CSV table of C-alpha atoms in Angstrom, one decimal:
chain,number,residue,atom,x,y,z
I,22,MET,CA,-36.8,-14.8,-1.4
I,23,GLU,CA,-34.0,-12.7,-3.0
I,24,HIS,CA,-34.5,-11.1,-6.4
I,25,GLY,CA,-32.3,-9.3,-8.9
I,26,ARG,CA,-29.0,-10.6,-7.7
I,27,ALA,CA,-26.3,-12.4,-9.7
I,28,PRO,CA,-25.6,-16.1,-8.8
I,29,GLY,CA,-22.2,-15.2,-7.3
I,30,HIS,CA,-23.9,-12.6,-5.1
I,31,ARG,CA,-26.5,-15.1,-3.9
I,32,ALA,CA,-23.7,-17.5,-2.9
I,33,GLY,CA,-22.0,-14.7,-1.0
I,34,LEU,CA,-18.9,-14.9,-3.1
I,35,THR,CA,-16.3,-12.2,-3.6
I,36,ARG,CA,-13.5,-12.1,-6.2
I,37,THR,CA,-11.0,-12.2,-3.3
I,38,ALA,CA,-12.6,-15.4,-2.0
I,39,VAL,CA,-12.5,-17.0,-5.4
I,40,LEU,CA,-8.9,-16.2,-6.0
I,41,GLY,CA,-7.9,-17.3,-2.5
I,42,ALA,CA,-9.6,-20.7,-3.0
I,43,ALA,CA,-8.0,-21.0,-6.4
I,44,ARG,CA,-4.6,-20.3,-4.9
I,45,GLU,CA,-5.1,-23.0,-2.3
I,46,LEU,CA,-6.1,-25.6,-4.9
I,47,LEU,CA,-3.1,-24.8,-7.0
I,48,ALA,CA,-0.7,-25.1,-4.0
I,49,GLU,CA,-2.3,-28.3,-2.8
I,50,HIS,CA,-2.9,-30.2,-6.1
I,51,GLY,CA,-1.1,-28.4,-9.0
I,52,LEU,CA,-2.4,-26.8,-12.1
I,53,ALA,CA,-4.0,-30.0,-13.6
I,54,ALA,CA,-6.4,-30.1,-10.6
I,55,LEU,CA,-7.4,-26.4,-10.9
I,56,SER,CA,-10.7,-26.3,-12.8
I,57,MET,CA,-13.9,-24.2,-12.5
I,58,ARG,CA,-15.7,-27.3,-11.2
I,59,ALA,CA,-13.1,-28.1,-8.6
I,60,LEU,CA,-13.0,-24.4,-7.5
I,61,ALA,CA,-16.8,-24.5,-7.2
I,62,ARG,CA,-16.6,-27.6,-5.0
I,63,ARG,CA,-13.9,-25.9,-2.8
I,64,LEU,CA,-16.2,-22.9,-2.3
I,65,ASP,CA,-19.4,-25.1,-1.9
I,66,VAL,CA,-21.2,-23.3,-4.7
I,67,ALA,CA,-22.7,-24.2,-8.1
I,68,PRO,CA,-20.1,-23.7,-10.9
I,69,ASN,CA,-22.3,-21.0,-12.5
I,70,ALA,CA,-21.8,-18.9,-9.3
I,71,LEU,CA,-18.2,-18.4,-10.3
I,72,TYR,CA,-18.9,-16.6,-13.6
I,73,SER,CA,-20.0,-13.4,-11.9
I,74,HIS,CA,-16.4,-13.0,-10.9
I,75,ILE,CA,-14.2,-15.1,-13.3
I,76,ALA,CA,-14.9,-15.6,-17.0
I,77,ASN,CA,-13.1,-18.9,-17.5
I,78,LYS,CA,-10.0,-20.8,-16.4
I,79,THR,CA,-7.7,-18.7,-18.6
I,80,SER,CA,-9.0,-15.5,-17.0
I,81,LEU,CA,-8.7,-17.2,-13.6
I,82,LEU,CA,-5.0,-17.9,-14.2
I,83,ASP,CA,-4.4,-14.3,-15.4
I,84,ASP,CA,-6.2,-12.9,-12.4
I,85,LEU,CA,-4.2,-15.1,-10.0
I,86,LEU,CA,-0.9,-14.0,-11.4
I,87,ASP,CA,-1.8,-10.3,-11.5
I,88,ASP,CA,-3.4,-10.4,-8.0
I,89,VAL,CA,-0.1,-11.5,-6.4
I,90,LEU,CA,1.7,-8.6,-7.9
I,91,ALA,CA,-0.3,-6.3,-5.7
I,92,GLU,CA,2.0,-7.4,-2.9
I,93,VAL,CA,5.1,-5.9,-4.6
I,94,ASP,CA,6.5,-2.8,-2.7
I,95,VAL,CA,7.3,0.1,-5.0
I,96,PRO,CA,9.8,2.8,-4.3
I,97,ALA,CA,8.6,6.4,-3.6
I,98,ALA,CA,7.8,8.3,-6.8
I,99,ASP,CA,10.4,10.9,-6.0
I,100,ILE,CA,13.2,8.6,-5.0
I,101,ASP,CA,16.5,10.4,-5.5
I,102,ASP,CA,18.4,7.4,-7.0
I,103,PRO,CA,16.4,5.7,-9.8
I,104,THR,CA,18.9,2.8,-9.9
I,105,ALA,CA,18.3,2.1,-6.2
I,106,GLY,CA,14.6,2.3,-7.0
I,107,LEU,CA,14.9,-0.3,-9.7
I,108,HIS,CA,16.9,-2.6,-7.4
I,109,GLN,CA,14.2,-2.2,-4.7
I,110,LEU,CA,11.4,-2.9,-7.1
I,111,MET,CA,12.9,-6.0,-8.7
I,112,THR,CA,14.0,-7.4,-5.3
I,113,SER,CA,10.5,-7.0,-3.9
I,114,THR,CA,9.1,-8.7,-7.0
I,115,TYR,CA,11.6,-11.6,-6.5
I,116,THR,CA,10.6,-11.9,-2.9
I,117,VAL,CA,6.9,-11.9,-3.7
I,118,LEU,CA,7.4,-14.6,-6.3
I,119,LEU,CA,9.3,-16.8,-3.9
I,120,ALA,CA,6.4,-16.5,-1.4
I,121,HIS,CA,4.2,-18.1,-4.1
I,122,PRO,CA,6.3,-20.8,-5.6
I,123,ASP,CA,3.3,-22.7,-7.0
I,124,LEU,CA,2.7,-19.7,-9.3
I,125,VAL,CA,6.2,-19.2,-10.6
I,126,PRO,CA,5.9,-21.9,-13.4
I,127,LEU,CA,2.8,-20.0,-14.6
I,128,TYR,CA,4.6,-16.7,-14.8
I,129,LEU,CA,7.2,-18.5,-17.0
I,130,SER,CA,4.7,-20.3,-19.2
I,131,ARG,CA,2.5,-17.3,-19.6
I,132,GLN,CA,5.5,-14.9,-20.0
I,133,GLY,CA,4.6,-12.8,-16.9
I,134,ALA,CA,1.3,-11.3,-15.9
I,135,HIS,CA,-0.7,-8.8,-18.0
I,136,GLY,CA,-3.3,-7.3,-15.7
I,137,PRO,CA,-3.5,-3.9,-14.1
I,138,ASN,CA,-1.0,-4.6,-11.4
I,139,ALA,CA,1.5,-5.9,-13.9
I,140,GLN,CA,0.9,-2.8,-16.1
I,141,ARG,CA,1.4,-0.5,-13.2
I,142,LEU,CA,4.7,-2.1,-12.2
I,143,GLY,CA,5.8,-2.0,-15.8
I,144,GLU,CA,5.1,1.7,-16.0
I,145,ILE,CA,6.9,2.4,-12.7
I,146,THR,CA,9.9,0.4,-13.9
I,147,ALA,CA,10.0,2.1,-17.3
I,148,THR,CA,9.8,5.5,-15.6
I,149,LEU,CA,12.8,4.6,-13.4
I,150,LEU,CA,14.8,3.4,-16.3
I,151,ARG,CA,14.2,6.6,-18.2
I,152,ARG,CA,15.3,8.6,-15.1
I,153,THR,CA,18.7,6.8,-15.3
I,154,GLY,CA,19.1,8.5,-18.7
I,155,ILE,CA,18.3,5.7,-21.2
I,156,SER,CA,15.6,6.1,-23.8
I,157,GLU,CA,13.6,4.0,-26.2
I,158,PRO,CA,14.0,1.4,-27.5
I,159,THR,CA,16.5,0.6,-24.8
I,160,VAL,CA,13.8,1.1,-22.1
I,161,THR,CA,11.6,-1.5,-23.5
I,162,GLU,CA,14.5,-4.0,-24.0
I,163,ALA,CA,15.8,-3.3,-20.4
I,164,LEU,CA,12.3,-3.8,-18.9
I,165,ARG,CA,12.0,-7.1,-20.6
I,166,VAL,CA,15.5,-8.2,-19.5
I,167,LEU,CA,14.7,-7.3,-15.9
I,168,ILE,CA,11.4,-9.2,-15.9
I,169,VAL,CA,13.0,-12.3,-17.4
I,170,TYR,CA,15.9,-12.1,-15.0
I,171,THR,CA,13.7,-11.8,-11.9
I,172,ILE,CA,11.2,-14.5,-12.9
I,173,GLY,CA,14.0,-16.9,-14.0
I,174,PHE,CA,15.9,-16.4,-10.8
I,175,ALA,CA,12.7,-17.1,-8.8
I,176,ALA,CA,12.0,-20.2,-10.8
I,177,PHE,CA,15.5,-21.5,-10.1
I,178,THR,CA,15.3,-20.6,-6.4
I,179,SER,CA,11.8,-21.7,-5.5
I,180,HIS,CA,12.5,-25.3,-4.7
I,181,LEU,CA,15.9,-25.0,-3.2
I,182,PRO,CA,16.6,-25.8,0.5
I,183,GLN,CA,16.2,-22.7,2.8
I,184,GLU,CA,19.6,-22.7,4.6
I,185,THR,CA,22.0,-25.6,3.9
I,186,GLY,CA,23.3,-25.8,0.3
I,187,THR,CA,26.0,-27.7,-1.5
I,188,GLU,CA,28.5,-26.9,-4.2
I,189,HIS,CA,25.9,-28.1,-6.8
I,190,GLN,CA,22.8,-27.0,-5.0
I,191,PRO,CA,23.0,-23.6,-3.3
I,192,SER,CA,20.5,-22.7,-0.6
I,193,THR,CA,17.8,-20.1,-0.9
I,194,ALA,CA,19.8,-17.7,1.2
I,195,GLU,CA,22.8,-18.0,-1.1
I,196,MET,CA,20.6,-17.5,-4.1
I,197,HIS,CA,19.2,-14.4,-2.5
I,198,ASP,CA,22.7,-13.0,-2.3
I,199,ASN,CA,23.4,-14.0,-5.9
I,200,PHE,CA,20.2,-12.3,-7.0
I,201,HIS,CA,21.3,-9.0,-5.4
I,202,GLN,CA,24.8,-9.2,-6.9
I,203,GLY,CA,23.5,-10.2,-10.4
I,204,LEU,CA,20.9,-7.5,-10.4
I,205,SER,CA,23.6,-4.9,-9.5
I,206,TRP,CA,25.7,-6.1,-12.5
I,207,LEU,CA,22.7,-6.1,-14.7
I,208,LEU,CA,21.6,-2.5,-13.9
I,209,THR,CA,25.2,-1.4,-14.3
I,210,GLY,CA,25.4,-3.0,-17.7
I,211,ILE,CA,22.1,-1.5,-18.8
I,212,GLN,CA,23.5,2.0,-18.0
I,213,GLN,CA,26.8,1.4,-19.7
I,214,ASP,CA,24.9,1.8,-23.0
I,215,LEU,CA,24.2,5.4,-22.3
I,216,PRO,CA,25.7,7.9,-24.8
I,217,THR,CA,28.9,9.4,-23.7
I,218,PRO,CA,28.6,13.2,-23.4
I,219,ASN,CA,30.7,15.2,-25.9
I,220,PRO,CA,32.5,17.9,-24.0
I,221,GLY,CA,33.4,19.7,-27.3
I,222,GLY,CA,29.8,20.1,-28.3
I,223,ALA,CA,28.1,18.9,-31.5
């Protein structure tokens, strides 16, 4: 007989297994079907076994959203061109979101993710924005705009056909090109607000 172990440990659970099963349920049956009891049934454990890893459904959703962001590729810390770094970072975020279309509506309704991965990506983005020459409060505003642009584009794209589009319904491939062009315009516009140097001094 085992002693001194939490219910989740007795069941052989890990946080990774819990989040993986939750992601499967969400993809198969939608948000309404995702409950702690349904998750316990999927994992073949008692519901109380989950609470060693997840506090409640709200925490579960927050953890799901943040966990996916670990897949985002970030530019090298010493990248020469911070604008190129921003383009790379937001493009990777867009690609990761499209790989998890069932989660995109949650990013919209919960206004992004707020866990450690989201905070790390936010800090990287803010650092790159500052390296382009802009400062507060523009950095905070620009960060918000880039997040909304990327999540919004992913939401629009996530249920489009992969290849063949029409005049009124572009394909995923066409939207990918649109995303890149629009992001370039957006980054250019953000930097147009930089103060113009005064060659004559103060």
